[in-house]
């Protein structure tokens, strides 16, 4: 069983930055694929960024060049650095984990609200 706890959300003006963190329990964190999803009101949950156990990353087109996902296995933590934030980035952001495929994660965090004002 893996438990995920996000932190770092909040209110920021457009153009600003935030860093989200996700602390994971469990001894197998380093072998998991980790990802960040987001869900805006009235919209489907979408995958924003993912990172494999080997450190390969992938990003949604809408955040490429602005967001950076990273992981620090020694601390069982994954981060999402968000720069040049836009009002359309406003959403609840969820950390996710899976042994194999982040498209269908086995584990979810509780979510953290990110609000970008114009």
mmCIF file with all atom_site columns, C-alpha atoms in Angstrom:
data_model
loop_
_atom_site.group_PDB
_atom_site.id
_atom_site.type_symbol
_atom_site.label_atom_id
_atom_site.label_alt_id
_atom_site.label_comp_id
_atom_site.label_asym_id
_atom_site.label_entity_id
_atom_site.label_seq_id
_atom_site.pdbx_PDB_ins_code
_atom_site.Cartn_x
_atom_site.Cartn_y
_atom_site.Cartn_z
_atom_site.occupancy
_atom_site.B_iso_or_equiv
_atom_site.pdbx_formal_charge
_atom_site.auth_seq_id
_atom_site.auth_comp_id
_atom_site.auth_asym_id
_atom_site.auth_atom_id
_atom_site.pdbx_PDB_model_num
ATOM 1   C CA . UNK A 1 1   ? 0.000   0.000  0.000   1.00 0.00 ? 1   UNK A CA 1
ATOM 2   C CA . UNK A 1 2   ? 1.213   3.487  -0.885  1.00 0.00 ? 2   UNK A CA 1
ATOM 3   C CA . UNK A 1 3   ? -0.056  6.688  0.688   1.00 0.00 ? 3   UNK A CA 1
ATOM 4   C CA . UNK A 1 4   ? 0.500   10.015 -1.037  1.00 0.00 ? 4   UNK A CA 1
ATOM 5   C CA . UNK A 1 5   ? 0.309   13.409 0.653   1.00 0.00 ? 5   UNK A CA 1
ATOM 6   C CA . UNK A 1 6   ? 0.508   16.593 -1.404  1.00 0.00 ? 6   UNK A CA 1
ATOM 7   C CA . UNK A 1 7   ? 1.545   20.029 -0.219  1.00 0.00 ? 7   UNK A CA 1
ATOM 8   C CA . UNK A 1 8   ? 2.361   23.405 -1.708  1.00 0.00 ? 8   UNK A CA 1
ATOM 9   C CA . UNK A 1 9   ? -0.833  24.574 -3.330  1.00 0.00 ? 9   UNK A CA 1
ATOM 10  C CA . UNK A 1 10  ? -2.192  28.073 -2.895  1.00 0.00 ? 10  UNK A CA 1
ATOM 11  C CA . UNK A 1 11  ? -3.134  31.346 -4.526  1.00 0.00 ? 11  UNK A CA 1
ATOM 12  C CA . UNK A 1 12  ? -0.697  33.043 -6.895  1.00 0.00 ? 12  UNK A CA 1
ATOM 13  C CA . UNK A 1 13  ? -0.902  35.812 -9.474  1.00 0.00 ? 13  UNK A CA 1
ATOM 14  C CA . UNK A 1 14  ? -0.522  35.073 -13.149 1.00 0.00 ? 14  UNK A CA 1
ATOM 15  C CA . UNK A 1 15  ? 3.133   34.824 -14.082 1.00 0.00 ? 15  UNK A CA 1
ATOM 16  C CA . UNK A 1 16  ? 4.078   33.560 -10.652 1.00 0.00 ? 16  UNK A CA 1
ATOM 17  C CA . UNK A 1 17  ? 5.447   30.238 -9.481  1.00 0.00 ? 17  UNK A CA 1
ATOM 18  C CA . UNK A 1 18  ? 4.540   27.449 -7.099  1.00 0.00 ? 18  UNK A CA 1
ATOM 19  C CA . UNK A 1 19  ? 6.174   24.179 -6.164  1.00 0.00 ? 19  UNK A CA 1
ATOM 20  C CA . UNK A 1 20  ? 4.055   21.203 -5.247  1.00 0.00 ? 20  UNK A CA 1
ATOM 21  C CA . UNK A 1 21  ? 5.431   18.270 -3.336  1.00 0.00 ? 21  UNK A CA 1
ATOM 22  C CA . UNK A 1 22  ? 4.129   14.758 -2.822  1.00 0.00 ? 22  UNK A CA 1
ATOM 23  C CA . UNK A 1 23  ? 5.443   12.606 -0.014  1.00 0.00 ? 23  UNK A CA 1
ATOM 24  C CA . UNK A 1 24  ? 4.959   8.885  -0.467  1.00 0.00 ? 24  UNK A CA 1
ATOM 25  C CA . UNK A 1 25  ? 4.976   6.094  2.073   1.00 0.00 ? 25  UNK A CA 1
ATOM 26  C CA . UNK A 1 26  ? 6.312   2.653  1.282   1.00 0.00 ? 26  UNK A CA 1
ATOM 27  C CA . UNK A 1 27  ? 9.642   1.084  0.510   1.00 0.00 ? 27  UNK A CA 1
ATOM 28  C CA . UNK A 1 28  ? 9.028   0.691  -3.231  1.00 0.00 ? 28  UNK A CA 1
ATOM 29  C CA . UNK A 1 29  ? 8.677   4.377  -4.099  1.00 0.00 ? 29  UNK A CA 1
ATOM 30  C CA . UNK A 1 30  ? 11.800  4.418  -6.248  1.00 0.00 ? 30  UNK A CA 1
ATOM 31  C CA . UNK A 1 31  ? 10.387  1.746  -8.562  1.00 0.00 ? 31  UNK A CA 1
ATOM 32  C CA . UNK A 1 32  ? 7.057   3.505  -9.163  1.00 0.00 ? 32  UNK A CA 1
ATOM 33  C CA . UNK A 1 33  ? 6.020   5.733  -12.001 1.00 0.00 ? 33  UNK A CA 1
ATOM 34  C CA . UNK A 1 34  ? 4.871   9.019  -10.473 1.00 0.00 ? 34  UNK A CA 1
ATOM 35  C CA . UNK A 1 35  ? 2.645   11.667 -11.943 1.00 0.00 ? 35  UNK A CA 1
ATOM 36  C CA . UNK A 1 36  ? 0.708   14.844 -11.366 1.00 0.00 ? 36  UNK A CA 1
ATOM 37  C CA . UNK A 1 37  ? -2.870  15.165 -12.575 1.00 0.00 ? 37  UNK A CA 1
ATOM 38  C CA . UNK A 1 38  ? -5.165  18.155 -12.339 1.00 0.00 ? 38  UNK A CA 1
ATOM 39  C CA . UNK A 1 39  ? -8.894  18.703 -12.480 1.00 0.00 ? 39  UNK A CA 1
ATOM 40  C CA . UNK A 1 40  ? -10.511 22.056 -13.089 1.00 0.00 ? 40  UNK A CA 1
ATOM 41  C CA . UNK A 1 41  ? -14.198 22.664 -12.282 1.00 0.00 ? 41  UNK A CA 1
ATOM 42  C CA . UNK A 1 42  ? -16.422 21.070 -14.901 1.00 0.00 ? 42  UNK A CA 1
ATOM 43  C CA . UNK A 1 43  ? -13.512 19.399 -16.667 1.00 0.00 ? 43  UNK A CA 1
ATOM 44  C CA . UNK A 1 44  ? -12.057 15.916 -16.760 1.00 0.00 ? 44  UNK A CA 1
ATOM 45  C CA . UNK A 1 45  ? -8.976  15.035 -14.787 1.00 0.00 ? 45  UNK A CA 1
ATOM 46  C CA . UNK A 1 46  ? -5.907  15.298 -16.998 1.00 0.00 ? 46  UNK A CA 1
ATOM 47  C CA . UNK A 1 47  ? -2.327  14.092 -16.697 1.00 0.00 ? 47  UNK A CA 1
ATOM 48  C CA . UNK A 1 48  ? 0.015   17.063 -16.443 1.00 0.00 ? 48  UNK A CA 1
ATOM 49  C CA . UNK A 1 49  ? 3.422   15.453 -15.946 1.00 0.00 ? 49  UNK A CA 1
ATOM 50  C CA . UNK A 1 50  ? 4.951   12.059 -15.269 1.00 0.00 ? 50  UNK A CA 1
ATOM 51  C CA . UNK A 1 51  ? 8.329   10.675 -14.278 1.00 0.00 ? 51  UNK A CA 1
ATOM 52  C CA . UNK A 1 52  ? 9.520   7.095  -14.481 1.00 0.00 ? 52  UNK A CA 1
ATOM 53  C CA . UNK A 1 53  ? 11.689  5.277  -11.988 1.00 0.00 ? 53  UNK A CA 1
ATOM 54  C CA . UNK A 1 54  ? 14.624  6.002  -14.282 1.00 0.00 ? 54  UNK A CA 1
ATOM 55  C CA . UNK A 1 55  ? 13.915  9.717  -14.395 1.00 0.00 ? 55  UNK A CA 1
ATOM 56  C CA . UNK A 1 56  ? 12.369  10.012 -17.858 1.00 0.00 ? 56  UNK A CA 1
ATOM 57  C CA . UNK A 1 57  ? 9.742   12.729 -17.962 1.00 0.00 ? 57  UNK A CA 1
ATOM 58  C CA . UNK A 1 58  ? 6.690   13.523 -20.018 1.00 0.00 ? 58  UNK A CA 1
ATOM 59  C CA . UNK A 1 59  ? 4.462   16.604 -20.048 1.00 0.00 ? 59  UNK A CA 1
ATOM 60  C CA . UNK A 1 60  ? 1.118   17.708 -21.323 1.00 0.00 ? 60  UNK A CA 1
ATOM 61  C CA . UNK A 1 61  ? 1.487   20.126 -24.222 1.00 0.00 ? 61  UNK A CA 1
ATOM 62  C CA . UNK A 1 62  ? -0.225  22.887 -22.261 1.00 0.00 ? 62  UNK A CA 1
ATOM 63  C CA . UNK A 1 63  ? 2.483   22.936 -19.565 1.00 0.00 ? 63  UNK A CA 1
ATOM 64  C CA . UNK A 1 64  ? 5.586   21.983 -21.517 1.00 0.00 ? 64  UNK A CA 1
ATOM 65  C CA . UNK A 1 65  ? 8.373   24.486 -20.920 1.00 0.00 ? 65  UNK A CA 1
ATOM 66  C CA . UNK A 1 66  ? 6.662   25.900 -17.824 1.00 0.00 ? 66  UNK A CA 1
ATOM 67  C CA . UNK A 1 67  ? 6.352   22.920 -15.462 1.00 0.00 ? 67  UNK A CA 1
ATOM 68  C CA . UNK A 1 68  ? 9.094   20.564 -14.292 1.00 0.00 ? 68  UNK A CA 1
ATOM 69  C CA . UNK A 1 69  ? 8.546   17.250 -12.549 1.00 0.00 ? 69  UNK A CA 1
ATOM 70  C CA . UNK A 1 70  ? 11.334  15.733 -10.476 1.00 0.00 ? 70  UNK A CA 1
ATOM 71  C CA . UNK A 1 71  ? 11.786  13.075 -7.843  1.00 0.00 ? 71  UNK A CA 1
ATOM 72  C CA . UNK A 1 72  ? 14.057  12.598 -4.865  1.00 0.00 ? 72  UNK A CA 1
ATOM 73  C CA . UNK A 1 73  ? 13.970  8.910  -4.062  1.00 0.00 ? 73  UNK A CA 1
ATOM 74  C CA . UNK A 1 74  ? 15.962  9.236  -0.846  1.00 0.00 ? 74  UNK A CA 1
ATOM 75  C CA . UNK A 1 75  ? 13.074  11.269 0.571   1.00 0.00 ? 75  UNK A CA 1
ATOM 76  C CA . UNK A 1 76  ? 10.257  9.391  -1.198  1.00 0.00 ? 76  UNK A CA 1
ATOM 77  C CA . UNK A 1 77  ? 9.151   12.687 -2.681  1.00 0.00 ? 77  UNK A CA 1
ATOM 78  C CA . UNK A 1 78  ? 8.106   13.926 -6.099  1.00 0.00 ? 78  UNK A CA 1
ATOM 79  C CA . UNK A 1 79  ? 7.886   17.613 -6.989  1.00 0.00 ? 79  UNK A CA 1
ATOM 80  C CA . UNK A 1 80  ? 6.131   19.739 -9.559  1.00 0.00 ? 80  UNK A CA 1
ATOM 81  C CA . UNK A 1 81  ? 7.753   23.125 -10.147 1.00 0.00 ? 81  UNK A CA 1
ATOM 82  C CA . UNK A 1 82  ? 5.244   25.390 -11.855 1.00 0.00 ? 82  UNK A CA 1
ATOM 83  C CA . UNK A 1 83  ? 6.467   28.615 -13.454 1.00 0.00 ? 83  UNK A CA 1
ATOM 84  C CA . UNK A 1 84  ? 4.785   31.271 -15.583 1.00 0.00 ? 84  UNK A CA 1
ATOM 85  C CA . UNK A 1 85  ? 1.430   30.236 -14.179 1.00 0.00 ? 85  UNK A CA 1
ATOM 86  C CA . UNK A 1 86  ? -1.726  31.145 -16.064 1.00 0.00 ? 86  UNK A CA 1
ATOM 87  C CA . UNK A 1 87  ? -5.334  31.445 -14.857 1.00 0.00 ? 87  UNK A CA 1
ATOM 88  C CA . UNK A 1 88  ? -6.139  28.320 -16.875 1.00 0.00 ? 88  UNK A CA 1
ATOM 89  C CA . UNK A 1 89  ? -3.750  26.362 -14.623 1.00 0.00 ? 89  UNK A CA 1
ATOM 90  C CA . UNK A 1 90  ? -6.262  26.782 -11.802 1.00 0.00 ? 90  UNK A CA 1
ATOM 91  C CA . UNK A 1 91  ? -7.294  23.320 -10.648 1.00 0.00 ? 91  UNK A CA 1
ATOM 92  C CA . UNK A 1 92  ? -7.000  20.740 -7.933  1.00 0.00 ? 92  UNK A CA 1
ATOM 93  C CA . UNK A 1 93  ? -3.674  18.976 -8.438  1.00 0.00 ? 93  UNK A CA 1
ATOM 94  C CA . UNK A 1 94  ? -3.347  15.298 -7.551  1.00 0.00 ? 94  UNK A CA 1
ATOM 95  C CA . UNK A 1 95  ? -0.281  13.194 -7.077  1.00 0.00 ? 95  UNK A CA 1
ATOM 96  C CA . UNK A 1 96  ? -0.506  9.676  -8.495  1.00 0.00 ? 96  UNK A CA 1
ATOM 97  C CA . UNK A 1 97  ? 1.600   6.530  -8.394  1.00 0.00 ? 97  UNK A CA 1
ATOM 98  C CA . UNK A 1 98  ? 1.647   3.203  -10.173 1.00 0.00 ? 98  UNK A CA 1
ATOM 99  C CA . UNK A 1 99  ? 4.069   0.300  -10.485 1.00 0.00 ? 99  UNK A CA 1
ATOM 100 C CA . UNK A 1 100 ? 3.722   0.286  -14.275 1.00 0.00 ? 100 UNK A CA 1
ATOM 101 C CA . UNK A 1 101 ? 1.404   2.770  -16.018 1.00 0.00 ? 101 UNK A CA 1
ATOM 102 C CA . UNK A 1 102 ? 0.642   6.274  -14.817 1.00 0.00 ? 102 UNK A CA 1
ATOM 103 C CA . UNK A 1 103 ? -2.337  6.414  -17.180 1.00 0.00 ? 103 UNK A CA 1
ATOM 104 C CA . UNK A 1 104 ? -4.181  4.120  -14.758 1.00 0.00 ? 104 UNK A CA 1
ATOM 105 C CA . UNK A 1 105 ? -2.643  4.815  -11.356 1.00 0.00 ? 105 UNK A CA 1
ATOM 106 C CA . UNK A 1 106 ? -3.284  2.539  -8.433  1.00 0.00 ? 106 UNK A CA 1
ATOM 107 C CA . UNK A 1 107 ? -2.741  5.281  -5.864  1.00 0.00 ? 107 UNK A CA 1
ATOM 108 C CA . UNK A 1 108 ? -3.915  8.874  -5.504  1.00 0.00 ? 108 UNK A CA 1
ATOM 109 C CA . UNK A 1 109 ? -3.248  11.704 -3.133  1.00 0.00 ? 109 UNK A CA 1
ATOM 110 C CA . UNK A 1 110 ? -6.018  13.812 -1.650  1.00 0.00 ? 110 UNK A CA 1
ATOM 111 C CA . UNK A 1 111 ? -5.330  16.793 -3.918  1.00 0.00 ? 111 UNK A CA 1
ATOM 112 C CA . UNK A 1 112 ? -4.154  20.348 -3.390  1.00 0.00 ? 112 UNK A CA 1
ATOM 113 C CA . UNK A 1 113 ? -5.828  23.483 -4.760  1.00 0.00 ? 113 UNK A CA 1
ATOM 114 C CA . UNK A 1 114 ? -3.894  25.793 -7.048  1.00 0.00 ? 114 UNK A CA 1
ATOM 115 C CA . UNK A 1 115 ? -5.554  29.093 -7.913  1.00 0.00 ? 115 UNK A CA 1
ATOM 116 C CA . UNK A 1 116 ? -4.012  31.540 -10.371 1.00 0.00 ? 116 UNK A CA 1
ATOM 117 C CA . UNK A 1 117 ? -5.507  35.007 -10.425 1.00 0.00 ? 117 UNK A CA 1
ATOM 118 C CA . UNK A 1 118 ? -5.389  37.258 -13.467 1.00 0.00 ? 118 UNK A CA 1
#
